[in-house]
Coordinates of C-alpha atoms in Angstrom, one line a residue:
X1 CA -32.3 14.2 -47.2
X2 CA -32.3 11.3 -46.6
X3 CA -33.8 9.7 -43.4
X4 CA -30.8 8.5 -41.7
X5 CA -29.3 12.5 -41.8
X6 CA -31.8 13.6 -40.3
X7 CA -31.3 11.0 -37.6
X8 CA -27.6 11.9 -37.5
X9 CA -28.9 15.7 -37.1
X10 CA -31.4 15.0 -34.7
X11 CA -29.5 12.7 -32.2
X12 CA -26.3 15.9 -32.6
X13 CA -29.1 19.1 -32.1
X14 CA -29.8 17.6 -28.1
X15 CA -27.1 19.1 -26.4
X16 CA -27.1 22.6 -28.0
X17 CA -31.4 22.4 -27.2
X18 CA -29.6 22.1 -23.0
X19 CA -27.9 25.3 -23.3
X20 CA -30.9 26.7 -25.2
X21 CA -33.4 25.3 -23.0
X22 CA -31.2 26.1 -19.8
X23 CA -31.4 30.3 -20.9
X24 CA -34.8 30.7 -21.8
X25 CA -36.3 32.5 -19.0
X26 CA -39.6 30.7 -19.2
X27 CA -38.4 28.1 -18.8
X28 CA -36.1 28.7 -15.6
X29 CA -39.8 30.3 -13.9
X30 CA -41.1 27.1 -14.7
X31 CA -38.0 24.7 -13.4
X32 CA -38.9 27.4 -10.2
X33 CA -42.2 26.6 -10.5
X34 CA -41.6 22.2 -10.3
X35 CA -39.1 23.2 -8.0
X36 CA -42.3 25.2 -5.8
X37 CA -45.2 22.4 -5.9
X38 CA -42.4 19.7 -5.2
X39 CA -41.7 21.6 -1.6
X40 CA -45.7 21.3 -1.2
X41 CA -45.7 17.9 -1.6
X42 CA -43.1 17.1 0.6
X43 CA -44.9 19.0 3.2
X44 CA -48.4 16.6 2.3
X45 CA -46.4 13.9 4.4
X46 CA -47.8 11.3 1.8
X47 CA -47.4 7.5 2.1
X48 CA -44.8 5.4 0.8
X49 CA -47.8 4.3 -1.4
X50 CA -48.7 7.1 -1.9
X51 CA -45.9 9.3 -3.0
X52 CA -45.2 5.8 -5.4
X53 CA -48.5 6.4 -7.2
X54 CA -47.8 10.1 -8.1
X55 CA -44.0 9.7 -9.6
X56 CA -45.7 7.1 -11.4
X57 CA -48.2 9.9 -12.3
X58 CA -45.7 12.1 -13.4
X59 CA -43.7 9.6 -14.8
X60 CA -46.2 9.1 -17.2
X61 CA -46.8 12.4 -18.0
X62 CA -43.2 13.5 -18.2
X63 CA -42.7 10.6 -21.1
X64 CA -45.1 11.1 -23.4
X65 CA -44.5 14.6 -22.9
X66 CA -40.8 13.3 -24.5
X67 CA -42.5 11.9 -26.1
X68 CA -44.6 14.6 -28.3
X69 CA -41.9 16.7 -28.1
X70 CA -39.1 14.8 -29.6
X71 CA -42.4 13.9 -32.3
X72 CA -42.8 18.0 -33.2
X73 CA -39.5 18.5 -33.0
X74 CA -38.7 16.1 -36.0
X75 CA -41.9 17.0 -38.0
X76 CA -40.5 20.8 -37.7
X77 CA -37.4 19.8 -38.8
X78 CA -38.8 17.8 -41.4
X79 CA -41.2 20.5 -42.5
X80 CA -38.1 23.0 -42.9
X81 CA -36.2 20.5 -45.0
X82 CA -39.2 20.3 -47.5
X83 CA -39.8 23.8 -47.7
X84 CA -35.5 24.1 -48.1
X85 CA -36.4 21.2 -51.6
X86 CA -39.4 23.3 -52.8
X87 CA -37.8 27.1 -52.7
X88 CA -35.1 24.7 -54.5
X89 CA -32.5 24.9 -51.5
X90 CA -31.9 21.7 -51.5
X91 CA -31.7 19.0 -55.4

């Protein structure tokens, strides 16, 4: 399977993955946890400068997490295709 075909499959999987993600109880629980911590942070009455610093830090973590997730997902998909090739499912 060509890299181009894998890119198309991975690109089009985003919509399906969103539905799977939002149906997952562990994800929903973590979302509630984040909301609670955000309310706590808002009660701290940070200065604008402190808010921006926290926001930049969280944004950097989120960007790194998104990058890792993409890399892990793509590698898992490639590993699956390699296994199917090795088993003779793909030529």
